mmCIF file of C-alpha atoms in Angstrom:
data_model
loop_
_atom_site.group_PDB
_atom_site.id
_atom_site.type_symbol
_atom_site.label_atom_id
_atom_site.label_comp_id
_atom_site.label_asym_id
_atom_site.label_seq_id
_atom_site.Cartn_x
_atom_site.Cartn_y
_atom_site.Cartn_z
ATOM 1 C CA UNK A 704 13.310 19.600 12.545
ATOM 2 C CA UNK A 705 15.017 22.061 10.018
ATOM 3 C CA UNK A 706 14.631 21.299 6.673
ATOM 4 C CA UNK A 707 17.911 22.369 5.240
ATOM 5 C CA UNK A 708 19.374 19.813 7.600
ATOM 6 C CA UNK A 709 20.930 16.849 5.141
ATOM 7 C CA UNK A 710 18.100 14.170 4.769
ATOM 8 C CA UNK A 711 15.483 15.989 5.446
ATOM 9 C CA UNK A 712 12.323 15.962 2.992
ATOM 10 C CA UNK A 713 9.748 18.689 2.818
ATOM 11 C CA UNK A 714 6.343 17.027 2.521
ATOM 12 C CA UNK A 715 4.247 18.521 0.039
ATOM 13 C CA UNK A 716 0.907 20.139 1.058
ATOM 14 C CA UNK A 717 -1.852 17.370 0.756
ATOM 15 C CA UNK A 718 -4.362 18.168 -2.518
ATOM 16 C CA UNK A 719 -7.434 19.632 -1.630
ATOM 17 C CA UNK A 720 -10.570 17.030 -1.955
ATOM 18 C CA UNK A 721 -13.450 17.429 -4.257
ATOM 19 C CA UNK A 722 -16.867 18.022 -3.696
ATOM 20 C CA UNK A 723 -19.011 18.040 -6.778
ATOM 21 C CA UNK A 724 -19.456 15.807 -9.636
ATOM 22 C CA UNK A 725 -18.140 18.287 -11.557
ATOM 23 C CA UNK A 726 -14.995 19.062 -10.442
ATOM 24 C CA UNK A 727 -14.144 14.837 -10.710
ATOM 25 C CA UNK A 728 -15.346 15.184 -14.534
ATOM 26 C CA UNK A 729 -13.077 18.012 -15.336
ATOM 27 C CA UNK A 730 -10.456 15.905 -13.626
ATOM 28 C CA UNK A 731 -11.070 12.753 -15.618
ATOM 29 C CA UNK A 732 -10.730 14.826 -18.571
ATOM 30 C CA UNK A 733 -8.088 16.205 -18.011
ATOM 31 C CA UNK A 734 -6.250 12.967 -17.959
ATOM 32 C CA UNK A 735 -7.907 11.580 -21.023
ATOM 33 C CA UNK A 736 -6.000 9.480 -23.805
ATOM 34 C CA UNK A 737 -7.833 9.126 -27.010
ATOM 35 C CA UNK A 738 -5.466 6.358 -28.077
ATOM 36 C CA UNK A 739 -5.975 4.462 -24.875
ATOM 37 C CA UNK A 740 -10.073 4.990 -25.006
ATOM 38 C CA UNK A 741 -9.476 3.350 -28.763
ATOM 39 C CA UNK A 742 -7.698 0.419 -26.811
ATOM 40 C CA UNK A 743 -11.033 -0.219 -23.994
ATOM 41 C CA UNK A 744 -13.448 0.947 -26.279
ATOM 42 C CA UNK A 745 -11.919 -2.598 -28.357
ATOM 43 C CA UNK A 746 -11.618 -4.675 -25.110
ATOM 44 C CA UNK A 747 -14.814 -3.779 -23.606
ATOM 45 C CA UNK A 748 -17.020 -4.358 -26.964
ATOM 46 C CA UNK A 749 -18.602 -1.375 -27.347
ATOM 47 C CA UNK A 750 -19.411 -1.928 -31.073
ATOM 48 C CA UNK A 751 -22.712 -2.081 -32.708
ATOM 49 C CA UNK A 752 -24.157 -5.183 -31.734
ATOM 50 C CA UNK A 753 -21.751 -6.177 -29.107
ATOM 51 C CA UNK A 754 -22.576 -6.217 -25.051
ATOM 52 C CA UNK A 755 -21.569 -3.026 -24.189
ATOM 53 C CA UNK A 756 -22.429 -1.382 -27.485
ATOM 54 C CA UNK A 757 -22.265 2.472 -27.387
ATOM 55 C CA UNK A 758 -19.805 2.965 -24.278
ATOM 56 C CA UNK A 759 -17.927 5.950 -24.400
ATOM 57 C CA UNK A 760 -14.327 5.438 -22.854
ATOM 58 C CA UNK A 761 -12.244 8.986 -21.582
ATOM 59 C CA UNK A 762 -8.773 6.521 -21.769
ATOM 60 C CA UNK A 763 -8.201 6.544 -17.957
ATOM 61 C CA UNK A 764 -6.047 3.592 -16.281
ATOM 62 C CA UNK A 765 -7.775 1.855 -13.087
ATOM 63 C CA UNK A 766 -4.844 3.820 -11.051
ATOM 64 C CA UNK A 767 -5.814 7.130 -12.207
ATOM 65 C CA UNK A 768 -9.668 6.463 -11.734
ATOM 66 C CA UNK A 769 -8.793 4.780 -8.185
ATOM 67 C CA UNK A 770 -6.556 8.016 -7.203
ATOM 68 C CA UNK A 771 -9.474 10.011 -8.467
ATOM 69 C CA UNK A 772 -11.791 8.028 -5.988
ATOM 70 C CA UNK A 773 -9.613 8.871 -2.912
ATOM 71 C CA UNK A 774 -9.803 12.845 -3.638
ATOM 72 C CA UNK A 775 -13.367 12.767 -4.054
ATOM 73 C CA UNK A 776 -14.416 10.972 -0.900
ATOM 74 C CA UNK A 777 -16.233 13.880 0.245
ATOM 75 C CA UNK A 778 -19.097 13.808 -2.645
ATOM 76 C CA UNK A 779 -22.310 13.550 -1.664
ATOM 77 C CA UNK A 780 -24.616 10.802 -2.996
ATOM 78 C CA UNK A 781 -26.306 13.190 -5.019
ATOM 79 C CA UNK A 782 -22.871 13.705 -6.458
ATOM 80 C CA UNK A 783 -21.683 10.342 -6.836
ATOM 81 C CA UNK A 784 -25.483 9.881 -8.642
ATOM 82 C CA UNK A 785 -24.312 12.530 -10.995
ATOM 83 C CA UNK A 786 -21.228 10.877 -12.002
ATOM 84 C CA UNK A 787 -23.597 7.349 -12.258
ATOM 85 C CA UNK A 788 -25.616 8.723 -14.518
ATOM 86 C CA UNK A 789 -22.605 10.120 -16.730
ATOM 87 C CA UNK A 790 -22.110 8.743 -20.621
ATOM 88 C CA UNK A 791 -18.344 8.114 -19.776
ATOM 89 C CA UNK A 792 -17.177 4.867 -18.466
ATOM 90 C CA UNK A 793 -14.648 6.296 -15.781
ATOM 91 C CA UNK A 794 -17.364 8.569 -14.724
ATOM 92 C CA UNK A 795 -19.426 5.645 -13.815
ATOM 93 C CA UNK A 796 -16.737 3.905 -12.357
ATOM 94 C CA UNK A 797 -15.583 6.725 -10.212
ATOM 95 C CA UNK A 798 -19.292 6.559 -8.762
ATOM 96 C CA UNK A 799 -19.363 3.594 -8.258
ATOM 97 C CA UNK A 800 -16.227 3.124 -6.259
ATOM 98 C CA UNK A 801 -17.243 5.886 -4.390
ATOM 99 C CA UNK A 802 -20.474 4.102 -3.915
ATOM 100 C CA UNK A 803 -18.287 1.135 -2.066
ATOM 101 C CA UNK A 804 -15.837 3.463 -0.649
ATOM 102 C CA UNK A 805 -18.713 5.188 2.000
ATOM 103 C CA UNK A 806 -20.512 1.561 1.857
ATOM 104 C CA UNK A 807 -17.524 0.174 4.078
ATOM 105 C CA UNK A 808 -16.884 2.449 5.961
ATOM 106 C CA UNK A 809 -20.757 3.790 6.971
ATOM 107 C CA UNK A 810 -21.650 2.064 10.378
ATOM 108 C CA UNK A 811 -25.100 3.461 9.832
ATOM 109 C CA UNK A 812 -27.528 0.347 8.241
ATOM 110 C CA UNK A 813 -29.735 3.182 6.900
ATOM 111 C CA UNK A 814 -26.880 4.556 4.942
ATOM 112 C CA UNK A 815 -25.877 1.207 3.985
ATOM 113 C CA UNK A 816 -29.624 0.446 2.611
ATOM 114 C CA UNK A 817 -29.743 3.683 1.014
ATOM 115 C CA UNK A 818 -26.489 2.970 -0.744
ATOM 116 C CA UNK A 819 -27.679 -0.631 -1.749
ATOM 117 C CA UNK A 820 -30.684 0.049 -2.924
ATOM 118 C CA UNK A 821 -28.883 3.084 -5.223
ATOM 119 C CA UNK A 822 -26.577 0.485 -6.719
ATOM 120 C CA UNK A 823 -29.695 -1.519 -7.944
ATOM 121 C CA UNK A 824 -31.493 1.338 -9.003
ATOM 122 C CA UNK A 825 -28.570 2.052 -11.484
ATOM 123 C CA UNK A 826 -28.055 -1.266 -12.551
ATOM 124 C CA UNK A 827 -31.816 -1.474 -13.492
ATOM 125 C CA UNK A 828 -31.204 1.987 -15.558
ATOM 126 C CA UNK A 829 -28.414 0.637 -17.150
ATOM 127 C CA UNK A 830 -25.979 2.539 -15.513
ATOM 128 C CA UNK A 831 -23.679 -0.596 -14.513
ATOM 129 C CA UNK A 832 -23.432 -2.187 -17.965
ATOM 130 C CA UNK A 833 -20.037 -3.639 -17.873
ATOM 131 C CA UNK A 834 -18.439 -6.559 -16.311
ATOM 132 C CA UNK A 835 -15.733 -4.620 -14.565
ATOM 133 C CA UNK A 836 -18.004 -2.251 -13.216
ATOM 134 C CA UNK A 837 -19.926 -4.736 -11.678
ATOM 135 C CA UNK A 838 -16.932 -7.403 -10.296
ATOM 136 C CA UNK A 839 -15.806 -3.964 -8.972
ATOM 137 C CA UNK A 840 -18.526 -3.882 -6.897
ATOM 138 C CA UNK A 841 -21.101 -6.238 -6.618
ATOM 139 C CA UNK A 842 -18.872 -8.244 -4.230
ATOM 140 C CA UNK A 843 -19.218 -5.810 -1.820
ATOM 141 C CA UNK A 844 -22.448 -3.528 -2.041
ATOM 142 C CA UNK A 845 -24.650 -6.495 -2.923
ATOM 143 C CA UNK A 846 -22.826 -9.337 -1.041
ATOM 144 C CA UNK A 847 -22.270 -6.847 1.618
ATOM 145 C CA UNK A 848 -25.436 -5.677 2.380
ATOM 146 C CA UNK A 849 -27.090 -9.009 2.041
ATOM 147 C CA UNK A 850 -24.943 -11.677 4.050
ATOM 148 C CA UNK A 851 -27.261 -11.239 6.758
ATOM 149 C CA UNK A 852 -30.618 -10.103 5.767
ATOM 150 C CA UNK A 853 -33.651 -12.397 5.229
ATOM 151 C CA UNK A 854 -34.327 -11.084 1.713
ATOM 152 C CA UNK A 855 -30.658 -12.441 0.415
ATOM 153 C CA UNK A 856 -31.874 -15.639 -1.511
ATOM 154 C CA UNK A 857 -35.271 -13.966 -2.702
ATOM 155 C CA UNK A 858 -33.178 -10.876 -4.179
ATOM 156 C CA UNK A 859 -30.052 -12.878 -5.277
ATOM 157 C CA UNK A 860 -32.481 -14.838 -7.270
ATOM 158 C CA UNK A 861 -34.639 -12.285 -8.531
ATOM 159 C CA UNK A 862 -31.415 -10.597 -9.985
ATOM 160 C CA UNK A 863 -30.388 -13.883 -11.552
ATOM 161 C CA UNK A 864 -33.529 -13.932 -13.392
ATOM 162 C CA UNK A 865 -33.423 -11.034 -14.590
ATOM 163 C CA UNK A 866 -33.360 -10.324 -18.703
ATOM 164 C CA UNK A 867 -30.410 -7.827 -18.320
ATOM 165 C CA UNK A 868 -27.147 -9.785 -18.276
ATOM 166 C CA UNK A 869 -25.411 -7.428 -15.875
ATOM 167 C CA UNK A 870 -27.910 -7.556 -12.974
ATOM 168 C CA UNK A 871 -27.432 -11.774 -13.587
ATOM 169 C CA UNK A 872 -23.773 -10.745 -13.057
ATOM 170 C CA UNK A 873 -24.471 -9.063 -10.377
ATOM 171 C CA UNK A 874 -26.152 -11.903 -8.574
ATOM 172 C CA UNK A 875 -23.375 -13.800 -8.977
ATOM 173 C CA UNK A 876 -20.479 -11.695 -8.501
ATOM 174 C CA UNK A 877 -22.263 -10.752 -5.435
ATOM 175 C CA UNK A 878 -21.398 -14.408 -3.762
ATOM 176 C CA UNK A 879 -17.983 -13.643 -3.585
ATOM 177 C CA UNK A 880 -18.246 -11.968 -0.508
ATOM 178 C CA UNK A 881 -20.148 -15.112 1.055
ATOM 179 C CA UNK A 882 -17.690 -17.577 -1.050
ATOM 180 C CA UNK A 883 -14.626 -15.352 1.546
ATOM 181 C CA UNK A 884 -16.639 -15.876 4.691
ATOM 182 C CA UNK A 885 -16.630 -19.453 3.670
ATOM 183 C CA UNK A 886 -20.412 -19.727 3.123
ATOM 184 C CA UNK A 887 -20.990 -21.340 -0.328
ATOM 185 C CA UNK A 888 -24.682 -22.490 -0.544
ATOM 186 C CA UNK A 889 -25.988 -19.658 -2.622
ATOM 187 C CA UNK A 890 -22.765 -19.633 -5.123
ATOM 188 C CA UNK A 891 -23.892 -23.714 -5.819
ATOM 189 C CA UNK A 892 -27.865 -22.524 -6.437
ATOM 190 C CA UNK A 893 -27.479 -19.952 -8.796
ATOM 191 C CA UNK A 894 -24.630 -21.611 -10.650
ATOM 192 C CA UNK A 895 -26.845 -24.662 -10.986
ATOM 193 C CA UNK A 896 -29.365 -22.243 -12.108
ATOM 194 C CA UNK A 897 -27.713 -20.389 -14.505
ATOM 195 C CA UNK A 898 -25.483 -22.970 -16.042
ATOM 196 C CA UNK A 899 -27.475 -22.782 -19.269
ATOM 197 C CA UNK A 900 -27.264 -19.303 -19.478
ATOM 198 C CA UNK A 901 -26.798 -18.241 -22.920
ATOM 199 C CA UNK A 902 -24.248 -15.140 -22.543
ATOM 200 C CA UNK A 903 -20.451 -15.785 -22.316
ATOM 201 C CA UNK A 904 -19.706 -13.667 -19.986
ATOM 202 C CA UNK A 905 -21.854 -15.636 -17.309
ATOM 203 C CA UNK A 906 -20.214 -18.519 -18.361
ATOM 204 C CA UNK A 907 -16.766 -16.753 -17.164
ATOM 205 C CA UNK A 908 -18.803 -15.265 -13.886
ATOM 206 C CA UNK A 909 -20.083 -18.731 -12.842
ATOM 207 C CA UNK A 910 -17.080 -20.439 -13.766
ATOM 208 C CA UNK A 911 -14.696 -17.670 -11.406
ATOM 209 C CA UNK A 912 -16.922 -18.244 -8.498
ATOM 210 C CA UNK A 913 -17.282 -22.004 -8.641
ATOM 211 C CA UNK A 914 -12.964 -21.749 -8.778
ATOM 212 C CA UNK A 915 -13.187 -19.478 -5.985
ATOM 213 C CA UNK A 916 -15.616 -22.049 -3.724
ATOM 214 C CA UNK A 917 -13.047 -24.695 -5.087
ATOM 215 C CA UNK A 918 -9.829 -22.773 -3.553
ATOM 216 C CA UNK A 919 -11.342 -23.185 -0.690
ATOM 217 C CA UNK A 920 -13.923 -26.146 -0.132
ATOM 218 C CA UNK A 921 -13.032 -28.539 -3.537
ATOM 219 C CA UNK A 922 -15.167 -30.926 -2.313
ATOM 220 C CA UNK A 923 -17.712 -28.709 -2.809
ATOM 221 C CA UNK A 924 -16.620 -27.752 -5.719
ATOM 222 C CA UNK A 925 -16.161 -31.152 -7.608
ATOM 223 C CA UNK A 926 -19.564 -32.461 -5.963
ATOM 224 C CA UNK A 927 -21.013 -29.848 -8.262
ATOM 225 C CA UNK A 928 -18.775 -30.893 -11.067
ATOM 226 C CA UNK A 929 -20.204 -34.582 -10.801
ATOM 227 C CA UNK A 930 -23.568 -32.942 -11.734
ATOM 228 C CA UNK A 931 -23.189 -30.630 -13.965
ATOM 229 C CA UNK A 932 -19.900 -30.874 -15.756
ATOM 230 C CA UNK A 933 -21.222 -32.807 -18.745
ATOM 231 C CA UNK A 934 -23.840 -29.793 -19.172
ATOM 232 C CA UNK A 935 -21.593 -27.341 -18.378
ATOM 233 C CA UNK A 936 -20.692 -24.849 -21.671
ATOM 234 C CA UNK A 937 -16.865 -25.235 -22.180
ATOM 235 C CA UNK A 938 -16.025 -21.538 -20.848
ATOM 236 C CA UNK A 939 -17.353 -22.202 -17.709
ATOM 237 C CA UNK A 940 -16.166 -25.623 -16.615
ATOM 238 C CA UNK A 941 -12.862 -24.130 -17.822
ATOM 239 C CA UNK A 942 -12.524 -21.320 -15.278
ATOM 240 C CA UNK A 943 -14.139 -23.483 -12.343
ATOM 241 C CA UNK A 944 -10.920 -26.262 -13.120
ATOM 242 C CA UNK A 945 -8.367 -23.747 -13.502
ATOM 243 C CA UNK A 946 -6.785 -24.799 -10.434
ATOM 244 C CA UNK A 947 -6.892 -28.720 -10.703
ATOM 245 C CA UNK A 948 -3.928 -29.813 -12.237
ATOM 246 C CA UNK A 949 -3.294 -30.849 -15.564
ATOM 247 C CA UNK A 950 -4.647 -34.660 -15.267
ATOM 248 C CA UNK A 951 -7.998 -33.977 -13.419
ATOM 249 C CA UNK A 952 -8.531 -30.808 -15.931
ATOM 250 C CA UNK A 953 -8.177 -33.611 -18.645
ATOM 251 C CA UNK A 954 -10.857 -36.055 -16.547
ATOM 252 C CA UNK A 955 -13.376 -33.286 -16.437
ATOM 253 C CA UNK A 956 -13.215 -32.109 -20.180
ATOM 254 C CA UNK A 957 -13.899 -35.861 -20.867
ATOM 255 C CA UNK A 958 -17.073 -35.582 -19.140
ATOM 256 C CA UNK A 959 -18.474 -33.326 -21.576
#
C-alpha cells in the first residue's frame, strides 16, 4: 500500500529490546520522579522503624515499570539477578516480573525449578521485601510451580513459618493460584494457622484470600468463619466479608 494514500498510517519501527541489567537501570532512571518516589516512599513505609524501612523508590508508575518489562524480555537470569539484587524498588520489580514473564511461558520444568527456586533465594536475602512485590508474584512463581508437586504443603508451610513477614506473605499469596483452579484446602490451613499472626499486613493477606475462596466456594468460606471469626483480628475478618452484604457483615463483627 502507498503511504501517501489518505488513511494510511506509517507504523513506527518497533524499539530495539534490552539485554543487560544495565541498560533497564539507565532506563528506569531516566524516567525517574523525585516527587512521585516522595509519594511511595510514604505509601510503602519505608521510614525508620516501619516494614519496609530503608527502600529506595526511582518514582516509576506500574505502567512504566510493566512497559519496561516487555523491552527487556531478552535478559538473561543472570541479568534479571542483577536487577534483584538492585537498592531501587523498580529495579527489583522489573526482575521480578521478568522472573514471571519467562516462568509462564518456559515449557522446560528445569527452567521453571531454576526460576522458583531463584525467587526464594531472593526472598530469603531480602530482596522481595514489599507486599506488592510479592502479590505481584507469588501467585504465580510459587503457586505455579507448586500446584502439582509433592513438596507443596511441606514448603507452603515452611514459608509460613518463617520469621520474615514477606516469605509468610508469600505462602499465602501463593494460594491464589490454587484458590483460581478452585482448589482451596491449603488457603483454609495456613489461614487457620496464621490467624494470630501479629503483622497487619498478614491480616490483609489472609483476609484477601479467604474473600477470594469466598467468591467462589462461600460455604467454604463461612465454615471457616464459624471457627475462627471470634479470634479473628478485625483487619482480617474485614477483608474476608467484604463481599457479604451489609447485614451478614454486621452478624460476623458481632461474633467478635
Amino acid at each position: 500500500m502507498n503511504p501517501s494514500r489518505r488513511g494510511a498510517r506509517l507504523r513506527p519501527p518497533s524499539e530495539p529490546g534490552w539485554t543487560t541489567a544495565a541498560q533497564v537501570q539507565a532506563e528506569l532512571a531516566r524516567l525517574a520522579d523525585p516527587a512521585q518516589a516522595a509519594v511511595l516512599s510514604r505509601f510503602f513505609k519505608t521510614g525508620p522503624g516501619e516494614y519496609a524501612e530503608g527502600d529506595r523508590f526511582r518514582g516509576l508508575k506500574t505502567p512504566q515499570v510493566r512497559a519496561t518489562v516487555k523491552r527487556a524480555e531478552a535478559l538473561p537470569l543472570a541479568e534479571i539477578a542483577r536487577l534483584v539484587e538492585s537498592l531501587w524498588h523498580e529495579d527489583r520489580a522489573t526482575g521480578l516480573l521478568l522472573a514471571v514473564r519467562r516462568f509462564e511461558r518456559a515449557k522446560a520444568l528445569a527452567v521453571r525449578r531454576e526460576l522458583f527456586d531463584f525467587y526464594l533465594a531472593a526472598a530469603k536475602a531480602g530482596r522481595i521485601n514489599n507486599w506488592d512485590l510479592v502479590d505481584i508474584t507469588a501467585p504465580q512463581i510459587v503457586g505455579g510451580w507448586l500446584r502439582e508437586r509433592p513438596e507443596r504443603v511441606r514448603t507452603l508451610d515452611r514459608l509460613a513459618r518463617s520469621a520474615l513477614l514477606w516469605e509468610r506473605r508469600i505462602a499465602v499469596l501463593a494460594t491464589l493460584h490454587f484458590i483460581r483452579c478452585r482448589e482451596y484446602g491449603d488457603t483454609v490451613r495456613l489461614a487457620t494457622r496464621l490467624r494470630d499472626d501479629p503483622h497487619d499486613l498478614m491480616h490483609k493477606a489472609v483476609g484477601w484470600m479467604l474473600r477470594e475462596v469466598g467468591k467462589r466456594d462461600r460455604s467454604a468460606l463461612d465454615a471457616f468463619l464459624t471457627e475462627h471469626a471470634a479470634r479473628m483480628p478485625r483487619t482480617m475478618l474485614r477483608y474476608a466479608i467484604e463481599k457479604h452484604s451489609a447485614a451478614e457483615r454486621v452478624r460476623w463483627r458481632a461474633r467478635r
